Short mmCIF file of C-alpha atoms in Angstrom, two decimals:
data_model
loop_
_atom_site.label_atom_id
_atom_site.label_comp_id
_atom_site.label_asym_id
_atom_site.label_seq_id
_atom_site.Cartn_x
_atom_site.Cartn_y
_atom_site.Cartn_z
CA MET A 192 0.00 0.00 0.00
CA ASP A 193 1.52 3.31 -1.05
CA PHE A 194 1.69 6.57 0.93
CA TRP A 195 -1.43 8.11 -0.63
CA ASN A 196 -3.60 5.10 0.18
CA ILE A 197 -2.37 5.11 3.78
CA LEU A 198 -3.08 8.83 4.02
CA TYR A 199 -6.54 8.49 2.47
CA TYR A 200 -7.70 5.64 4.71
CA SER A 201 -6.18 7.14 7.87
CA ASP A 202 -7.95 10.42 7.16
CA LEU A 203 -11.22 8.55 6.50
CA VAL A 204 -11.03 6.57 9.75
CA PHE A 205 -10.36 9.75 11.75
CA PHE A 206 -13.21 11.52 9.99
CA ILE A 207 -15.76 8.73 10.58
CA PHE A 208 -14.88 8.48 14.28
CA VAL A 209 -15.15 12.24 14.77
CA CYS A 210 -18.41 12.28 12.75
CA MET A 211 -19.98 9.79 15.15
CA THR A 212 -19.35 12.19 18.01
CA VAL A 213 -20.71 15.14 16.01
CA VAL A 214 -23.90 13.30 15.00
CA TYR A 215 -24.52 12.18 18.61
CA MET A 216 -24.12 15.72 19.91
CA GLY A 217 -26.26 17.11 17.10
CA ILE A 218 -29.21 14.85 17.95
CA PHE A 219 -29.27 15.86 21.61
CA ALA A 220 -28.49 19.52 20.90
CA MET A 221 -31.60 19.62 18.71
CA ALA A 222 -33.60 17.81 21.39
CA SER A 223 -32.53 20.36 24.01
CA MET A 224 -34.24 23.07 21.94
CA PHE A 225 -37.59 21.40 22.63
CA SER A 226 -37.06 21.10 26.36
CA GLN A 227 -40.06 22.29 28.35
CA HIS A 228 -39.88 24.30 31.55
CA GLN A 229 -40.42 22.09 34.59
CA GLU A 230 -42.98 23.46 36.99
CA VAL A 231 -42.01 22.06 40.38
CA PRO A 232 -44.81 22.08 42.96
CA LYS A 233 -44.08 23.05 46.53
CA SER A 234 -43.40 19.91 48.57
CA ARG A 235 -45.36 19.21 51.72
CA THR A 236 -42.44 17.18 53.05
CA GLU A 237 -39.34 18.77 54.56
CA ASN A 238 -36.49 16.31 54.12
CA ARG A 239 -33.40 16.24 56.28
CA PHE A 240 -30.16 16.95 54.38
CA ILE A 241 -26.51 16.15 54.91
CA ILE A 242 -24.17 18.24 52.73
CA PHE A 243 -20.67 16.91 52.09
CA ILE A 244 -17.87 19.23 50.94
CA PRO A 245 -14.69 17.23 50.19
CA ALA A 246 -11.95 19.88 50.05
CA TYR A 247 -8.40 19.11 48.94
CA LYS A 248 -5.75 21.86 49.29
CA ASN A 249 -8.38 24.50 48.58
CA GLY A 250 -9.22 26.27 51.82
CA PRO A 251 -10.55 29.65 50.60
CA SER A 252 -12.88 27.97 48.08
CA ALA A 253 -14.19 25.62 50.76
CA GLU A 254 -14.92 28.61 52.99
CA GLN A 255 -16.93 30.28 50.22
CA THR A 256 -19.03 27.14 49.75
CA VAL A 257 -19.64 26.78 53.49
CA ASN A 258 -20.72 30.42 53.78
CA SER A 259 -23.19 30.05 50.90
CA ILE A 260 -24.72 26.81 52.18
CA LEU A 261 -25.09 28.17 55.72
CA GLY A 262 -27.07 31.14 54.37
CA GLN A 263 -30.04 29.01 53.36
CA THR A 264 -33.67 29.93 53.91
CA TYR A 265 -34.36 26.22 54.57
CA PRO A 266 -34.80 25.46 58.30
CA GLN A 267 -31.31 25.12 59.77
CA ARG A 268 -32.39 22.28 62.05
CA LEU A 269 -33.02 20.19 58.92
CA PHE A 270 -29.53 20.22 57.41
CA ASP A 271 -25.98 19.50 58.53
CA VAL A 272 -22.72 20.28 56.78
CA THR A 273 -19.58 18.15 56.86
CA VAL A 274 -16.31 19.49 55.42
CA ILE A 275 -13.50 17.03 54.82
CA ALA A 276 -10.45 19.30 55.01
CA ASP A 277 -7.74 17.25 53.31
CA GLN A 278 -4.42 19.14 53.49
CA LEU A 279 -5.99 22.58 53.94
CA ASP A 280 -3.89 25.39 55.40
CA GLU A 281 -4.10 26.07 59.12
CA MET A 282 -5.91 29.41 58.78
CA SER A 283 -8.62 27.87 56.62
CA ASN A 284 -9.09 25.04 59.12
CA PHE A 285 -9.23 27.59 61.95
CA ARG A 286 -11.90 29.68 60.21
CA LEU A 287 -13.93 26.62 59.22
CA ALA A 288 -13.80 25.34 62.79
CA GLN A 289 -15.63 28.51 63.91
CA GLN A 290 -18.62 27.63 61.73
CA PRO A 291 -21.57 25.44 62.83
CA ILE A 292 -20.34 22.48 60.78
CA THR A 293 -18.54 19.19 61.26
CA LEU A 294 -14.88 19.56 60.28
CA LEU A 295 -12.81 16.47 59.55
CA THR A 296 -9.05 16.74 58.97
CA PRO A 297 -7.84 13.42 57.53
CA ASN A 298 -4.23 12.44 56.95
CA PHE A 299 -4.47 10.13 53.95
CA THR A 300 -1.38 8.52 52.51
CA LYS A 301 -3.00 8.83 49.10
CA SER A 302 -5.89 11.27 48.92
CA SER A 303 -9.06 10.74 46.92
CA ARG A 304 -12.56 12.15 46.97
CA ALA A 305 -14.03 8.70 47.60
CA LYS A 306 -11.89 8.29 50.74
CA SER A 307 -12.99 11.71 51.97
CA LEU A 308 -16.67 10.88 51.48
CA GLN A 309 -16.25 7.48 53.12
CA LEU A 310 -14.60 9.11 56.13
CA ALA A 311 -17.48 11.59 56.36
CA ILE A 312 -20.10 8.84 56.21
CA ASN A 313 -18.34 6.83 58.91
CA ASN A 314 -18.18 9.87 61.20
CA LEU A 315 -21.84 10.79 61.04
CA PRO A 316 -23.63 10.61 64.41
CA GLN A 317 -25.53 7.35 64.75
CA PHE A 318 -28.54 9.06 66.27
CA LYS A 319 -29.09 11.37 63.28
CA LEU A 320 -31.22 10.23 60.36
CA TYR A 321 -30.96 11.82 56.91
CA ASP A 322 -33.12 11.61 53.81
CA ILE A 323 -30.96 13.30 51.17
CA ALA A 324 -27.20 13.55 50.66
CA ILE A 325 -25.71 16.41 48.63
CA VAL A 326 -22.12 16.66 47.42
CA LEU A 327 -20.65 20.09 46.66
CA ASN A 328 -17.15 20.83 45.43
CA PRO A 329 -15.06 23.58 47.03
CA GLY A 330 -15.84 26.82 45.22
CA ASN A 331 -19.47 25.92 44.54
CA ILE A 332 -21.78 28.79 45.39
CA VAL A 333 -25.50 28.26 45.92
CA GLU A 334 -28.38 30.68 46.28
CA PRO A 335 -30.30 31.04 49.58
CA GLU A 336 -33.26 29.03 48.23
CA TYR A 337 -31.08 26.16 47.02
CA LEU A 338 -32.05 23.53 49.63
CA SER A 339 -35.72 24.47 49.39
CA GLN A 340 -35.55 24.06 45.61
CA VAL A 341 -33.76 20.71 45.90
CA ASN A 342 -36.30 19.51 48.45
CA ASP A 343 -39.21 20.36 46.13
CA ALA A 344 -37.46 18.92 43.05
CA TYR A 345 -36.48 15.70 44.79
CA GLU A 346 -40.03 15.02 45.87
CA ALA A 347 -41.38 15.90 42.42
CA ALA A 348 -38.83 13.71 40.60
CA GLY A 349 -39.66 10.56 42.53
CA THR A 350 -36.21 9.12 41.88
CA LYS A 351 -33.08 8.54 43.97
CA ALA A 352 -30.80 11.00 42.18
CA ILE A 353 -31.22 14.47 40.71
CA GLN A 354 -28.69 16.76 39.05
CA CYS A 355 -28.73 20.54 39.40
CA HIS A 356 -27.66 23.14 36.83
CA MET A 357 -23.89 23.73 37.03
CA LEU A 358 -22.70 27.01 35.56
CA SER A 359 -19.66 29.24 35.74
CA GLN A 360 -19.33 32.33 37.88
CA ASN A 361 -16.22 33.65 36.06
CA ARG A 362 -15.47 34.20 32.36
CA ASP A 363 -12.58 36.63 32.53
CA THR A 364 -9.97 34.68 30.53
CA ILE A 365 -10.06 32.54 27.37
CA SER A 366 -9.61 29.35 29.42
CA ALA A 367 -12.34 30.30 31.90
CA ARG A 368 -14.69 31.31 29.08
CA LEU A 369 -14.09 28.04 27.23
CA SER A 370 -14.79 26.10 30.44
CA ALA A 371 -17.99 28.07 30.95
CA ILE A 372 -19.17 27.35 27.40
CA PHE A 373 -18.37 23.64 27.65
CA GLU A 374 -20.22 23.46 30.98
CA GLU A 375 -23.36 24.89 29.39
CA ILE A 376 -22.96 22.62 26.34
CA ASN A 377 -22.85 19.69 28.77
CA ASN A 378 -26.05 20.93 30.37
CA SER A 379 -27.80 21.28 27.01
CA ILE A 380 -26.65 18.08 25.29
CA PHE A 381 -26.02 15.61 28.09
CA ARG A 382 -28.71 16.76 30.49
CA ARG A 383 -31.55 18.83 29.03
CA GLY A 384 -31.43 17.05 25.65
CA HIS A 385 -31.37 13.64 27.28
CA ILE A 386 -34.26 14.40 29.61
CA THR A 387 -36.29 15.64 26.64
CA LEU A 388 -35.84 12.27 24.92
CA GLY A 389 -36.62 10.32 28.09
CA LEU A 390 -33.05 9.33 28.96
CA SER A 391 -31.15 9.88 32.19
CA ALA A 392 -29.20 13.10 32.57
CA ALA A 393 -25.43 12.96 32.87
CA ALA A 394 -24.22 13.12 36.46
CA ALA A 395 -21.65 15.75 37.39
CA SER A 396 -19.07 15.45 40.12
CA SER A 397 -21.04 17.82 42.35
CA ALA A 398 -24.40 19.58 42.78
CA MET A 399 -26.19 16.24 42.95
CA ALA A 400 -28.78 15.09 45.46
CA PHE A 401 -28.98 11.38 46.32
CA ASP A 402 -31.21 9.23 48.44
CA PHE A 403 -29.07 9.09 51.58
CA ASN A 404 -29.31 5.34 52.17
CA TRP A 405 -28.43 4.64 48.52
CA PHE A 406 -25.50 7.04 48.63
CA LYS A 407 -24.18 5.59 51.88
CA ALA A 408 -24.37 1.99 50.68
CA ASN A 409 -22.66 2.76 47.37
CA ILE A 410 -19.97 5.26 48.33
CA LEU A 411 -18.70 2.97 51.08
CA THR A 412 -18.06 0.24 48.51
CA THR A 413 -16.47 2.53 45.93
CA ASN A 414 -12.73 1.98 45.58
CA THR A 415 -11.92 3.81 42.35
CA THR A 416 -10.23 7.17 41.90
CA TRP A 417 -13.17 8.33 39.77
CA ASP A 418 -15.95 8.03 42.35
CA ASP A 419 -18.32 10.30 40.39
CA LYS A 420 -18.19 8.07 37.30
CA GLU A 421 -18.51 4.94 39.42
CA LEU A 422 -21.61 6.28 41.16
CA GLU A 423 -23.12 7.28 37.81
CA SER A 424 -22.46 3.79 36.45
CA ARG A 425 -24.07 2.19 39.48
CA LEU A 426 -27.15 4.39 39.22
CA LEU A 427 -27.71 3.30 35.63
CA ARG A 428 -26.91 -0.37 36.23
CA GLN A 429 -29.47 -0.34 39.05
CA HIS A 430 -32.07 1.22 36.70
CA ILE A 431 -32.18 4.47 38.70
CA PHE A 432 -33.21 7.44 36.58
CA VAL A 433 -31.13 10.63 37.01
CA ASP A 434 -33.41 13.66 36.66
CA TYR A 435 -32.19 17.15 35.83
CA PHE A 436 -33.52 20.51 37.02
CA ASP A 437 -32.40 23.45 34.94
CA ASP A 438 -33.71 26.10 37.34
CA ILE A 439 -31.66 24.99 40.38
CA MET A 440 -28.38 26.85 39.94
CA VAL A 441 -25.00 25.94 41.39
CA PHE A 442 -22.17 28.30 40.48
CA SER A 443 -18.60 27.09 40.22
CA GLU A 444 -15.28 28.81 39.66
CA LYS A 445 -13.58 27.77 36.41
CA ALA A 446 -9.86 27.44 35.70
CA ARG A 447 -8.53 30.85 34.71
CA ASN A 448 -5.25 29.75 33.11
CA ALA A 449 -4.34 27.30 30.38
CA GLU A 450 -2.21 25.12 32.68
CA ASP A 451 -5.08 24.41 35.09
CA PHE A 452 -7.50 24.04 32.18
CA ASN A 453 -5.32 21.39 30.50
CA ARG A 454 -4.64 19.61 33.80
CA GLN A 455 -8.37 19.34 34.40
CA ARG A 456 -8.98 18.02 30.87
CA ARG A 457 -6.19 15.42 31.26
CA ARG A 458 -7.81 14.21 34.46
CA TRP A 459 -11.20 13.99 32.75
CA LEU A 460 -9.66 12.13 29.80
CA LEU A 461 -8.09 9.58 32.16
CA SER A 462 -11.39 9.16 33.98
CA HIS A 463 -13.09 8.78 30.58
CA LEU A 464 -10.75 5.95 29.56
CA ALA A 465 -10.90 4.25 32.96
CA THR A 466 -14.71 4.40 33.01
CA ILE A 467 -15.23 2.91 29.57
CA THR A 468 -12.68 0.18 30.35
CA ARG A 469 -14.61 -0.78 33.48
CA ASN A 470 -18.10 -0.56 31.93
CA ILE A 471 -17.81 -1.77 28.31
CA ARG A 472 -18.55 -5.31 29.51
CA TYR A 473 -22.08 -4.24 30.45
CA LEU A 474 -22.99 -3.22 26.89
CA PRO A 475 -24.08 -6.66 25.54
CA GLY A 476 -26.35 -7.26 28.56
CA ALA A 477 -27.81 -3.76 28.28
CA ILE A 478 -28.63 -4.37 24.60
CA ILE A 479 -30.29 -7.71 25.37
CA GLU A 480 -32.33 -6.15 28.21
CA ARG A 481 -33.09 -3.02 26.13
CA HIS A 482 -31.69 -0.92 28.94
CA TYR A 483 -31.53 2.27 26.89
CA ASP A 484 -30.12 4.51 29.62
CA LEU A 485 -27.09 2.27 30.09
CA ILE A 486 -26.64 1.73 26.33
CA ASP A 487 -26.67 5.48 25.78
CA LYS A 488 -24.21 6.14 28.60
CA ILE A 489 -21.70 3.53 27.40
CA ILE A 490 -21.91 4.93 23.85
CA GLN A 491 -21.44 8.42 25.31
CA TRP A 492 -18.31 7.31 27.16
CA MET A 493 -16.94 5.79 23.92
CA LEU A 494 -17.15 9.09 22.04
CA ILE A 495 -14.21 11.46 21.62
CA PRO A 496 -14.08 14.14 24.36
CA ARG A 497 -15.16 17.49 22.94
CA MET A 498 -11.87 19.27 23.57
CA LEU A 499 -9.93 16.55 21.76
CA MET A 500 -12.53 16.44 18.98
CA MET A 501 -12.25 20.17 18.37
CA ALA A 502 -8.46 19.97 18.37
CA ILE A 503 -8.51 17.14 15.79
CA ILE A 504 -10.91 19.00 13.50
CA ILE A 505 -8.95 22.26 13.65
CA ILE A 506 -5.55 20.61 13.20
CA MET A 507 -6.74 18.41 10.31
CA GLY A 508 -8.41 21.41 8.70
CA ILE A 509 -5.13 23.34 8.88
CA ILE A 510 -2.63 20.69 7.72
CA MET A 511 -4.69 18.86 5.08
CA PRO A 512 -4.68 21.66 2.47
CA PHE A 513 -0.87 21.43 2.36
CA ILE A 514 -1.03 17.65 1.77
CA TYR A 515 -4.13 17.11 -0.37
CA PHE A 516 -6.53 20.04 -0.68
CA THR A 517 -9.73 18.11 -1.43
CA LEU A 518 -9.31 16.05 1.75
CA ALA A 519 -9.53 19.25 3.78
CA LEU A 520 -12.97 20.27 2.50
CA LYS A 521 -14.90 17.76 4.58
CA TRP A 522 -13.05 18.86 7.74
CA TRP A 523 -14.03 22.47 7.09
CA VAL A 524 -17.66 21.44 6.64
CA LEU A 525 -17.49 19.37 9.83
CA PHE A 526 -16.00 22.31 11.70
CA ALA A 527 -18.89 24.52 10.56
CA MET A 528 -21.36 21.84 11.69
CA VAL A 529 -19.71 21.60 15.11
CA LEU A 530 -19.85 25.35 15.58
CA PHE A 531 -23.53 25.29 14.62
CA ILE A 532 -24.25 22.47 17.10
CA PHE A 533 -22.33 24.24 19.84
CA ALA A 534 -24.17 27.48 19.07
CA LEU A 535 -27.48 25.62 19.45
CA ALA A 536 -26.34 24.15 22.76
CA THR A 537 -24.90 27.39 24.15
CA PRO A 538 -27.24 29.78 26.00
CA ASN A 539 -27.70 33.19 24.42
CA TYR A 540 -25.80 34.99 27.17
CA LEU A 541 -22.57 33.21 26.11
CA VAL A 542 -22.96 33.65 22.33
CA ASP A 543 -21.41 37.04 21.59
CA ASP A 544 -18.57 38.58 19.60
CA LYS A 545 -16.03 36.54 21.63
CA TRP A 546 -17.68 33.16 21.00
CA ASP A 547 -15.91 32.23 17.73
CA ARG A 548 -12.60 33.54 19.01
CA THR A 549 -12.89 31.30 22.07
CA PHE A 550 -13.19 28.12 19.99
CA PHE A 551 -10.36 29.11 17.66
CA SER A 552 -8.20 29.40 20.80
CA ILE A 553 -8.41 25.64 21.50
CA PRO A 554 -5.19 24.79 19.55
CA VAL A 555 -3.42 27.62 21.38
CA ILE A 556 -4.44 26.22 24.77
CA LEU A 557 -3.43 22.67 23.82
CA LEU A 558 -0.08 23.71 22.34
CA SER A 559 0.68 25.86 25.38
CA SER A 560 0.49 22.65 27.44
CA LEU A 561 2.52 20.49 25.02
CA LEU A 562 5.24 23.15 24.59
CA ALA A 563 5.07 24.45 28.17
CA LYS A 564 8.83 24.73 28.75
CA THR A 565 9.70 26.29 25.41
CA PRO A 566 9.65 30.02 24.52
CA ILE A 567 6.75 29.34 22.12
CA GLY A 568 4.80 27.55 24.86
CA LYS A 569 5.32 30.45 27.29
CA LYS A 570 4.11 32.90 24.67
CA LEU A 571 1.04 30.78 23.93
CA LYS A 572 0.32 30.48 27.65
CA THR A 573 0.38 34.27 27.95
CA ILE A 574 -2.12 34.53 25.11
CA SER A 575 -4.50 31.92 26.55
CA ASN A 576 -4.33 33.47 30.04
CA LYS A 577 -5.02 36.94 28.71
CA LYS A 578 -7.95 38.79 30.24
CA LEU A 579 -10.96 39.20 27.94
#
């Protein structure tokens, strides 16, 4: 086989694989446009909450989250807060200890969120009974009506797990803006679009409410680094529907610089690969049982992550004209389709004169990570960290 045949078939394989991801996103992006507003009736039941905040080396952010959750309009006697302060600075621990919360200061040999949550569960008072468990990441900010909204939504959903609307509170750099856009795309495609078509919403690593007994039984037997993905897999394998409520807001602080942005994406990519490796074996059984939620989730995990997909499309669209011009045309069309799909999935408040520029910055952000120690990499990092 000569060089041109190898080039042609390699390009075709790449294109087909990327196309599968684009088509999948396009279907659910369109579905999200037909999502109907959920009217949540006021619940007659007041559930008792336990809120877990696993904090790792991030004291100030944990303090912000604690302050926001303690300012709830929900009766204070009906919720408790546990902060797992893993390697926080002394001043943060001191300030947190002054709050009406439970503060745990573990000394793990190897830290993980699952270990922190397991420690918190094991240290809950035996005489206290809880109905709902909530996990918030350090830096999450909630509104005063948050627990009241979750209480109403949980009762209305009638399921053991609900996901709230995660969105960014900062968009001051290219990296932060890109994170904010991707977060809202996740909400549109993997949550609102899925709910519209009757499928479970994607679970995030925080801002989720679980049936307490289910959460306790499952987190205590979780031994993976990616506890959020493991819990999501267990929910689906146990036929538990994950509902999504677009009106319950949880704000999070996004990575402001390219280095943190790329580190976060590398972690997500590793969790992506680990999750599909652990769960691909369930696909044949799910097909036989017509378990559509699990089939959809496994297919979703098999798709190319959006950041990598965008990088492939942009890079192929740039280099192909110099090798074989006609091979580049389909990549340009695909890029236009992706931008259209992302525009559909992005709320109006994020689609402005900086929107296109943000997506064209993806290769800059990736290259700044790959060439971090070179003069070019430092220059690219400066560009990607630039204030908007």
